[in-house]
Amino acid sequence: MITVNPDGKIMVRRCLVTLRPFRLFVLGIGFFTLCFLMTSLGGQFSARRLGDSPFTIRTEVPGGPESRGALRKMSDLLELMMKRMDMLARLENSSELHRAASVAHLAADRLTPGASLIERIQAIAQNVSDIAVKVDQILRHSLILHSKVSEGRRDQCEAPSDPKFPDCSGKVEWMRARWTSDPCYAFFGVDGTECSFLIYLSEVEWFCPPLPWRNQTATRTAHKSLPRVQAMFRSNLSHLLELMGSGKESLIFMKKRTRRFTAQWTKAAKYLAQKLGDIRRDQKQILVHIGFLTEESGDVFSPRVLKGGPLGEMVQWADILAALYMLGHSLRVTVSLKELQSNLGVPPGRGNCPLTVPLPFDLIYTDYHGLQQMKQYMGLSFKKYRCRIRVIDTFGTEPAYNHEEYATLHGYRTNWGYWNLNPKQFMTMFPHTPDNSFMGFVSEELNETEKQLIKDGKASNMAVVYGKEASIWKGKEKFLAILNKYMEIHGTVYYESQRPPEVPAFVKNHGLLPQPEFQQLLRKAKLFIGFGFPYEGPAPLEAIANGCIFLQSRFSPPHSSLNHEFFRGKPTSREVFSQHPYAENFIGKPHVWTVDYNNSDEFEATIKAIMNTQVDPYLPYEYTCVGMLERINAYIQHQDFCGGPSPVPLGSNTAQSLFVLAPNATHLEWAQNISSVPGAWPPPHSLRAWLAAPGRACTDACLDHGLVCEPSFFPFLNSQDAFLRLQVPCDSTEWEMHHLYPAFAQPGQECYLQKEPLLFSCAGASTKYQRLCPCRDFRKGQVALCQGCL
């Protein structure tokens, strides 16, 4: 049996405690050294590979001297640690031998591993020193090789002086100072060198000329477009419902509406396919981004769907999606910013760089919220591709508000305008602004049997109030009391627990109804009455389609951005004379009655007259599924805002006049011997031009003659020849930027021509000017299309 002195046990225990942590420490130092070497060498070697990135030509090797110095310091540190450990071991050995000579064998055992450990440290230090020398040799060799490569291209990485690229040198200066301001530059390979700046500015952006020593073949090959596929009408909407997504109340509402109208869309697509015959239609790649439903824009609509909030925008978007899909186009639908960025190919960063790939979409349908989001993240690509965007804009955007410079100088700038788009790229819910394109929506279309059933089931004294929010009813007690003398009044006002106090007790309130139940209520009612708000919604057309008479208030003075809070800030100066101008002007009596609600006698007399009036269900053709399909198909096939300049030179430089004076000498017509202009749509042979009275807008001047103003024809009229043919005496002619031009000013006999094509406008008037107005005919029930537009 072996006995061990207690002091020996203490010594052994002390050795273990001393050596184990130290061994762990040494292993840690070794591991750290290995990692450092791998990182340093790997980084330096990868920086030297010329094929890694398009931007690999450097003027220096960052970190080269620092890496060698760090390796030297680490080697010195290990040598110093070895010397100190040797001293500590010697001191501890002598101390232990004096304390207990009887345990010399244990002390010797302790010294043996200590000496071995010191030898290992010495070996590690020597290895690190050797590696440092080798790294130094490799880096020196790479610097020599790099200097030889860069010497031959240094003169090729200076900003060229090319008059075709006047902004190149300035952009290079900007990149030198600001290239780190957005991570997207590094994403495209910019690394702070002159060559990387020039490659980026010539291949990713387009401010500098292509570098002659760069391979342009791959770039040109990647930009080739795929062959066009023919668009075929679809027969169902099931896949569209999947594309629309879920999770939001607004999307649930839109999908329910789409399902309800499936049979009508299918029937309409089949009819239009037969009508168009063998006309080839190219399938378009279309992105639909509903910006107001994104979380980033607040998505104020979704929470209000179940609480009586406005549904007009969601009705229109549901119908736009259905129409595009049934026409046979390829759709992507996004309702989040993340989805938008993914579909566009937005690079990581803050939105200062162009897209990573050419835009894969022929058309983008969005709203003002989506327009702002795309501008924020598309960088320079927004300006390049904005001609493909179509903006769904309920109330319209007039040219004076759309042109950024003009709007700023003349007080037309608002929170929604100044986008410098072609005004026809804005698409409205109703055809109230001919400067924009009329998009519309659809209402339920009834067959003859259904119409007869509705007529037989009508109550002679039942009225439904247009207004689902209680605030709309406030202050309407006076004429509600008059209406109550003749009719039973029904409401669909939202409430949670108790009846809204704004709704009088004699009104039968059904609460918020699902759309099918609301339709059934309209089919029983005689009258659908508006309270002045909301403006221009879809509900009045739905009521008229279900056999109701629509009664609305006349506004005196008319509401506009100048005198009414609702329109303030909207990019239009349009004056609204009633709650629903389209119903008043395009439908009218007996279906639509517009009166002054402040005149009790007129209001009561109108109620009595309506009681004795019988109407059939009526729906304008342009609000049927066929009408909307026909209209959108024409836009997609003919509207091209990415083409060349407008034909202004054609009207001003041609030796032969484009016009002839009409036989009654009141207006101009397109000359029969002038052939059609390639690419012009609508075709100019439908042009009729009048000189409007002072203070009269072209919109009204054309309506006076049973026509509509067509802004696409302004470039043809923007010439001295047009004034000459109309026998207008021009003592002088000036070209200026003004949204009322071309026009004639009576004092001074001055003629003014338009200098900025984006400012051609049907809207606007001044008593100082007689405007030269281009008008055209239109198809019955389809005001957006001329007779020859299909």
Short mmCIF file of N, CA, C and O in Angstrom, two decimals, residues 290-383:
data_model
loop_
_atom_site.label_atom_id
_atom_site.label_comp_id
_atom_site.label_asym_id
_atom_site.label_seq_id
_atom_site.Cartn_x
_atom_site.Cartn_y
_atom_site.Cartn_z
N ILE A 290 -51.79 46.90 -55.03
CA ILE A 290 -52.83 47.71 -54.38
C ILE A 290 -52.19 48.38 -53.17
O ILE A 290 -52.16 47.84 -52.07
N GLY A 291 -51.67 49.57 -53.38
CA GLY A 291 -50.87 50.25 -52.37
C GLY A 291 -51.63 50.61 -51.10
O GLY A 291 -51.07 50.56 -50.01
N PHE A 292 -52.91 50.99 -51.23
CA PHE A 292 -53.64 51.43 -50.04
C PHE A 292 -53.94 50.28 -49.08
O PHE A 292 -54.34 50.51 -47.95
N LEU A 293 -53.73 49.04 -49.51
CA LEU A 293 -53.93 47.89 -48.63
C LEU A 293 -52.65 47.44 -47.92
O LEU A 293 -52.70 46.52 -47.10
N THR A 294 -51.53 48.07 -48.21
CA THR A 294 -50.28 47.69 -47.55
C THR A 294 -50.26 48.23 -46.12
O THR A 294 -50.84 49.28 -45.83
N GLU A 295 -49.55 47.51 -45.25
CA GLU A 295 -49.43 47.95 -43.86
C GLU A 295 -48.68 49.27 -43.79
O GLU A 295 -48.95 50.11 -42.93
N GLU A 296 -47.72 49.47 -44.70
CA GLU A 296 -46.92 50.69 -44.67
C GLU A 296 -47.75 51.93 -44.95
O GLU A 296 -47.41 53.03 -44.50
N SER A 297 -48.83 51.80 -45.71
CA SER A 297 -49.70 52.95 -46.00
C SER A 297 -50.81 53.10 -44.96
O SER A 297 -51.62 54.01 -45.06
N GLY A 298 -50.85 52.20 -43.98
CA GLY A 298 -51.86 52.29 -42.92
C GLY A 298 -53.02 51.33 -43.08
O GLY A 298 -53.66 50.97 -42.10
N ASP A 299 -53.31 50.91 -44.32
CA ASP A 299 -54.45 50.02 -44.60
C ASP A 299 -55.67 50.41 -43.78
O ASP A 299 -56.20 49.63 -42.98
N VAL A 300 -56.14 51.63 -43.98
CA VAL A 300 -57.27 52.14 -43.20
C VAL A 300 -58.59 51.52 -43.64
O VAL A 300 -59.59 51.61 -42.90
N PHE A 301 -58.62 50.88 -44.81
CA PHE A 301 -59.88 50.37 -45.33
C PHE A 301 -60.28 49.04 -44.72
O PHE A 301 -61.45 48.82 -44.42
N SER A 302 -59.30 48.13 -44.57
CA SER A 302 -59.64 46.78 -44.09
C SER A 302 -60.40 46.78 -42.76
O SER A 302 -61.41 46.09 -42.64
N PRO A 303 -59.95 47.54 -41.74
CA PRO A 303 -60.69 47.51 -40.48
C PRO A 303 -62.11 48.09 -40.57
O PRO A 303 -62.94 47.81 -39.71
N ARG A 304 -62.38 48.86 -41.63
CA ARG A 304 -63.69 49.52 -41.75
C ARG A 304 -64.66 48.78 -42.66
O ARG A 304 -65.79 49.21 -42.83
N VAL A 305 -64.19 47.69 -43.27
CA VAL A 305 -65.07 46.94 -44.17
C VAL A 305 -66.31 46.46 -43.44
O VAL A 305 -67.43 46.52 -43.97
N LEU A 306 -66.14 45.99 -42.21
CA LEU A 306 -67.26 45.45 -41.44
C LEU A 306 -67.96 46.50 -40.60
O LEU A 306 -68.84 46.18 -39.81
N LYS A 307 -67.56 47.78 -40.77
CA LYS A 307 -68.15 48.84 -39.96
C LYS A 307 -68.75 49.96 -40.80
O LYS A 307 -68.87 51.09 -40.34
N GLY A 308 -69.08 49.65 -42.03
CA GLY A 308 -69.76 50.65 -42.86
C GLY A 308 -68.84 51.59 -43.59
O GLY A 308 -69.29 52.61 -44.10
N GLY A 309 -67.56 51.28 -43.62
CA GLY A 309 -66.61 52.15 -44.31
C GLY A 309 -66.80 52.12 -45.82
O GLY A 309 -67.55 51.30 -46.35
N PRO A 310 -66.13 53.03 -46.53
CA PRO A 310 -66.29 53.10 -48.00
C PRO A 310 -65.75 51.85 -48.68
O PRO A 310 -64.67 51.37 -48.34
N LEU A 311 -66.51 51.35 -49.63
CA LEU A 311 -66.14 50.13 -50.33
C LEU A 311 -65.86 50.38 -51.81
O LEU A 311 -65.51 49.46 -52.53
N GLY A 312 -66.03 51.64 -52.27
CA GLY A 312 -65.90 51.93 -53.69
C GLY A 312 -64.57 51.51 -54.29
O GLY A 312 -64.51 50.92 -55.37
N GLU A 313 -63.47 51.82 -53.58
CA GLU A 313 -62.16 51.46 -54.10
C GLU A 313 -61.99 49.95 -54.22
O GLU A 313 -61.43 49.45 -55.19
N MET A 314 -62.49 49.21 -53.23
CA MET A 314 -62.37 47.75 -53.27
C MET A 314 -63.26 47.14 -54.35
O MET A 314 -62.88 46.15 -54.99
N VAL A 315 -64.43 47.73 -54.58
CA VAL A 315 -65.28 47.30 -55.68
C VAL A 315 -64.54 47.45 -57.01
O VAL A 315 -64.50 46.53 -57.84
N GLN A 316 -63.92 48.61 -57.20
CA GLN A 316 -63.23 48.86 -58.46
C GLN A 316 -62.02 47.94 -58.64
O GLN A 316 -61.81 47.38 -59.73
N TRP A 317 -61.23 47.75 -57.58
CA TRP A 317 -60.05 46.89 -57.71
C TRP A 317 -60.44 45.44 -57.99
O TRP A 317 -59.77 44.74 -58.77
N ALA A 318 -61.50 44.97 -57.35
CA ALA A 318 -61.95 43.60 -57.62
C ALA A 318 -62.32 43.43 -59.09
O ALA A 318 -61.99 42.42 -59.72
N ASP A 319 -62.99 44.44 -59.65
CA ASP A 319 -63.42 44.36 -61.05
C ASP A 319 -62.24 44.52 -62.01
O ASP A 319 -62.22 43.90 -63.08
N ILE A 320 -61.26 45.34 -61.65
CA ILE A 320 -60.07 45.48 -62.50
C ILE A 320 -59.33 44.15 -62.58
O ILE A 320 -58.92 43.71 -63.67
N LEU A 321 -59.15 43.50 -61.45
CA LEU A 321 -58.47 42.20 -61.44
C LEU A 321 -59.22 41.18 -62.28
O LEU A 321 -58.61 40.43 -63.06
N ALA A 322 -60.54 41.15 -62.13
CA ALA A 322 -61.34 40.19 -62.89
C ALA A 322 -61.24 40.45 -64.39
O ALA A 322 -61.09 39.52 -65.20
N ALA A 323 -61.30 41.73 -64.78
CA ALA A 323 -61.24 42.07 -66.20
C ALA A 323 -59.89 41.71 -66.81
O ALA A 323 -59.81 41.10 -67.88
N LEU A 324 -58.81 42.06 -66.13
CA LEU A 324 -57.47 41.75 -66.64
C LEU A 324 -57.27 40.24 -66.78
O LEU A 324 -56.67 39.76 -67.75
N TYR A 325 -57.77 39.52 -65.80
CA TYR A 325 -57.60 38.06 -65.81
C TYR A 325 -58.45 37.42 -66.92
O TYR A 325 -57.95 36.56 -67.66
N MET A 326 -59.69 37.84 -67.05
CA MET A 326 -60.56 37.25 -68.08
C MET A 326 -60.07 37.58 -69.49
O MET A 326 -60.30 36.81 -70.43
N LEU A 327 -59.35 38.70 -69.66
CA LEU A 327 -58.79 39.04 -70.97
C LEU A 327 -57.60 38.17 -71.35
O LEU A 327 -57.11 38.25 -72.47
N GLY A 328 -57.13 37.35 -70.40
CA GLY A 328 -56.10 36.38 -70.71
C GLY A 328 -54.68 36.81 -70.41
O GLY A 328 -53.73 36.19 -70.90
N HIS A 329 -54.51 37.84 -69.60
CA HIS A 329 -53.17 38.32 -69.30
C HIS A 329 -52.60 37.62 -68.07
O HIS A 329 -53.33 37.08 -67.24
N SER A 330 -51.26 37.65 -67.95
CA SER A 330 -50.58 37.02 -66.83
C SER A 330 -50.46 38.02 -65.68
O SER A 330 -49.89 39.10 -65.88
N LEU A 331 -50.98 37.68 -64.51
CA LEU A 331 -51.07 38.63 -63.40
C LEU A 331 -50.20 38.23 -62.22
O LEU A 331 -50.03 37.04 -61.92
N ARG A 332 -49.67 39.23 -61.52
CA ARG A 332 -49.12 39.10 -60.18
C ARG A 332 -49.84 40.14 -59.33
O ARG A 332 -49.96 41.30 -59.73
N VAL A 333 -50.26 39.74 -58.14
CA VAL A 333 -51.01 40.64 -57.25
C VAL A 333 -50.23 40.79 -55.96
O VAL A 333 -49.86 39.79 -55.32
N THR A 334 -49.95 42.04 -55.55
CA THR A 334 -49.24 42.29 -54.30
C THR A 334 -50.01 43.29 -53.45
O THR A 334 -50.58 44.25 -53.97
N VAL A 335 -50.01 43.04 -52.15
CA VAL A 335 -50.64 43.95 -51.19
C VAL A 335 -49.70 44.21 -50.02
O VAL A 335 -50.13 44.59 -48.93
N SER A 336 -48.40 43.98 -50.24
CA SER A 336 -47.41 44.28 -49.21
C SER A 336 -46.16 44.81 -49.87
O SER A 336 -45.87 44.52 -51.04
N LEU A 337 -45.41 45.61 -49.11
CA LEU A 337 -44.19 46.20 -49.65
C LEU A 337 -43.13 45.15 -49.94
O LEU A 337 -42.39 45.23 -50.92
N LYS A 338 -43.07 44.12 -49.10
CA LYS A 338 -42.10 43.06 -49.30
C LYS A 338 -42.36 42.33 -50.62
O LYS A 338 -41.43 42.01 -51.38
N GLU A 339 -43.63 42.03 -50.90
CA GLU A 339 -43.98 41.37 -52.17
C GLU A 339 -43.63 42.26 -53.35
O GLU A 339 -43.14 41.78 -54.38
N LEU A 340 -43.90 43.54 -53.22
CA LEU A 340 -43.60 44.48 -54.30
C LEU A 340 -42.11 44.48 -54.61
O LEU A 340 -41.70 44.39 -55.78
N GLN A 341 -41.27 44.60 -53.57
CA GLN A 341 -39.83 44.63 -53.78
C GLN A 341 -39.33 43.35 -54.43
O GLN A 341 -38.47 43.38 -55.32
N SER A 342 -39.87 42.22 -54.00
CA SER A 342 -39.46 40.94 -54.56
C SER A 342 -39.82 40.84 -56.04
O SER A 342 -39.01 40.38 -56.86
N ASN A 343 -41.02 41.25 -56.41
CA ASN A 343 -41.46 41.14 -57.80
C ASN A 343 -40.75 42.12 -58.72
O ASN A 343 -40.55 41.82 -59.91
N LEU A 344 -40.38 43.27 -58.20
CA LEU A 344 -39.71 44.27 -59.03
C LEU A 344 -38.22 43.97 -59.18
O LEU A 344 -37.59 44.44 -60.13
N GLY A 345 -37.64 43.23 -58.22
CA GLY A 345 -36.20 43.02 -58.23
C GLY A 345 -35.46 44.19 -57.60
O GLY A 345 -34.45 44.65 -58.13
N VAL A 346 -35.95 44.65 -56.46
CA VAL A 346 -35.34 45.79 -55.77
C VAL A 346 -34.09 45.31 -55.03
O VAL A 346 -34.14 44.35 -54.27
N PRO A 347 -32.93 45.96 -55.24
CA PRO A 347 -31.72 45.55 -54.52
C PRO A 347 -31.79 45.95 -53.05
O PRO A 347 -32.54 46.87 -52.69
N PRO A 348 -31.03 45.27 -52.18
CA PRO A 348 -31.02 45.67 -50.77
C PRO A 348 -30.44 47.06 -50.62
O PRO A 348 -29.51 47.43 -51.32
N GLY A 349 -30.99 47.82 -49.69
CA GLY A 349 -30.50 49.17 -49.48
C GLY A 349 -31.62 50.15 -49.26
O GLY A 349 -32.73 49.79 -48.84
N ARG A 350 -31.33 51.41 -49.58
CA ARG A 350 -32.27 52.50 -49.29
C ARG A 350 -32.99 53.02 -50.53
O ARG A 350 -33.63 54.06 -50.48
N GLY A 351 -32.87 52.33 -51.66
CA GLY A 351 -33.66 52.70 -52.83
C GLY A 351 -32.98 53.67 -53.78
O GLY A 351 -33.65 54.26 -54.62
N ASN A 352 -31.65 53.85 -53.69
CA ASN A 352 -30.97 54.78 -54.59
C ASN A 352 -30.47 54.11 -55.87
O ASN A 352 -30.06 54.81 -56.79
N CYS A 353 -30.49 52.79 -55.90
CA CYS A 353 -29.96 52.07 -57.07
C CYS A 353 -31.11 51.58 -57.96
O CYS A 353 -32.23 51.38 -57.49
N PRO A 354 -30.81 51.35 -59.25
CA PRO A 354 -31.84 50.77 -60.14
C PRO A 354 -32.16 49.33 -59.74
O PRO A 354 -31.54 48.75 -58.86
N LEU A 355 -33.14 48.76 -60.44
CA LEU A 355 -33.52 47.38 -60.20
C LEU A 355 -32.40 46.43 -60.62
O LEU A 355 -31.57 46.77 -61.47
N THR A 356 -32.38 45.26 -60.01
CA THR A 356 -31.32 44.29 -60.30
C THR A 356 -31.47 43.66 -61.68
O THR A 356 -30.50 43.15 -62.24
N VAL A 357 -32.68 43.66 -62.22
CA VAL A 357 -32.95 43.08 -63.54
C VAL A 357 -33.88 44.01 -64.30
O VAL A 357 -34.55 44.86 -63.69
N PRO A 358 -33.94 43.91 -65.64
CA PRO A 358 -34.93 44.68 -66.39
C PRO A 358 -36.34 44.37 -65.88
O PRO A 358 -36.63 43.24 -65.50
N LEU A 359 -37.20 45.39 -65.85
CA LEU A 359 -38.55 45.21 -65.33
C LEU A 359 -39.27 44.09 -66.07
O LEU A 359 -39.40 44.14 -67.30
N PRO A 360 -39.73 43.05 -65.36
CA PRO A 360 -40.34 41.90 -66.05
C PRO A 360 -41.81 42.10 -66.40
O PRO A 360 -42.45 41.17 -66.86
N PHE A 361 -42.35 43.31 -66.18
CA PHE A 361 -43.77 43.54 -66.41
C PHE A 361 -43.98 44.57 -67.52
O PHE A 361 -43.30 45.59 -67.57
N ASP A 362 -44.95 44.29 -68.39
CA ASP A 362 -45.32 45.23 -69.43
C ASP A 362 -46.15 46.38 -68.88
O ASP A 362 -46.05 47.51 -69.36
N LEU A 363 -46.96 46.08 -67.87
CA LEU A 363 -47.84 47.08 -67.26
C LEU A 363 -47.87 46.89 -65.76
O LEU A 363 -47.77 45.75 -65.26
N ILE A 364 -48.03 47.99 -65.04
CA ILE A 364 -48.22 47.95 -63.59
C ILE A 364 -49.44 48.79 -63.26
O ILE A 364 -49.49 49.98 -63.59
N TYR A 365 -50.42 48.18 -62.62
CA TYR A 365 -51.59 48.90 -62.15
C TYR A 365 -51.43 49.12 -60.64
O TYR A 365 -51.21 48.16 -59.89
N THR A 366 -51.54 50.37 -60.22
CA THR A 366 -51.39 50.67 -58.80
C THR A 366 -52.22 51.91 -58.47
O THR A 366 -53.01 52.37 -59.30
N ASP A 367 -52.05 52.44 -57.26
CA ASP A 367 -52.72 53.67 -56.85
C ASP A 367 -51.66 54.66 -56.40
O ASP A 367 -50.45 54.42 -56.55
N TYR A 368 -52.09 55.80 -55.85
CA TYR A 368 -51.12 56.81 -55.45
C TYR A 368 -50.17 56.31 -54.36
O TYR A 368 -49.00 56.66 -54.34
N HIS A 369 -50.69 55.49 -53.42
CA HIS A 369 -49.83 54.93 -52.38
C HIS A 369 -48.76 54.03 -53.01
O HIS A 369 -47.57 54.11 -52.66
N GLY A 370 -49.18 53.17 -53.92
CA GLY A 370 -48.23 52.29 -54.59
C GLY A 370 -47.24 53.05 -55.46
O GLY A 370 -46.07 52.68 -55.56
N LEU A 371 -47.70 54.13 -56.08
CA LEU A 371 -46.83 54.96 -56.90
C LEU A 371 -45.69 55.53 -56.05
O LEU A 371 -44.52 55.52 -56.45
N GLN A 372 -46.04 56.02 -54.86
CA GLN A 372 -45.03 56.56 -53.95
C GLN A 372 -44.06 55.48 -53.50
O GLN A 372 -42.84 55.70 -53.41
N GLN A 373 -44.57 54.29 -53.22
CA GLN A 373 -43.71 53.18 -52.79
C GLN A 373 -42.75 52.76 -53.90
O GLN A 373 -41.57 52.49 -53.64
N MET A 374 -43.23 52.72 -55.12
CA MET A 374 -42.35 52.34 -56.23
C MET A 374 -41.27 53.39 -56.48
O MET A 374 -40.11 53.05 -56.73
N LYS A 375 -41.63 54.65 -56.39
CA LYS A 375 -40.63 55.70 -56.56
C LYS A 375 -39.55 55.61 -55.49
O LYS A 375 -38.37 55.85 -55.74
N GLN A 376 -39.95 55.25 -54.28
CA GLN A 376 -39.02 55.18 -53.16
C GLN A 376 -37.99 54.07 -53.33
O GLN A 376 -36.83 54.22 -52.95
N TYR A 377 -38.41 52.94 -53.93
CA TYR A 377 -37.54 51.77 -53.97
C TYR A 377 -36.98 51.41 -55.34
O TYR A 377 -36.10 50.57 -55.44
N MET A 378 -37.47 52.04 -56.40
CA MET A 378 -37.00 51.68 -57.74
C MET A 378 -35.81 52.51 -58.19
O MET A 378 -35.21 52.22 -59.23
N GLY A 379 -35.46 53.57 -57.46
CA GLY A 379 -34.32 54.40 -57.85
C GLY A 379 -34.51 54.99 -59.24
O GLY A 379 -35.60 55.44 -59.61
N LEU A 380 -33.42 54.97 -60.04
CA LEU A 380 -33.49 55.51 -61.40
C LEU A 380 -34.42 54.71 -62.29
O LEU A 380 -34.91 55.22 -63.30
N SER A 381 -34.67 53.47 -61.93
CA SER A 381 -35.56 52.63 -62.75
C SER A 381 -36.98 53.18 -62.77
O SER A 381 -37.73 52.91 -63.71
N PHE A 382 -37.37 53.95 -61.75
CA PHE A 382 -38.72 54.51 -61.75
C PHE A 382 -38.91 55.45 -62.93
O PHE A 382 -39.93 55.38 -63.63
N LYS A 383 -37.95 56.32 -63.15
CA LYS A 383 -38.05 57.24 -64.28
C LYS A 383 -38.03 56.49 -65.61
O LYS A 383 -38.73 56.84 -66.55
#
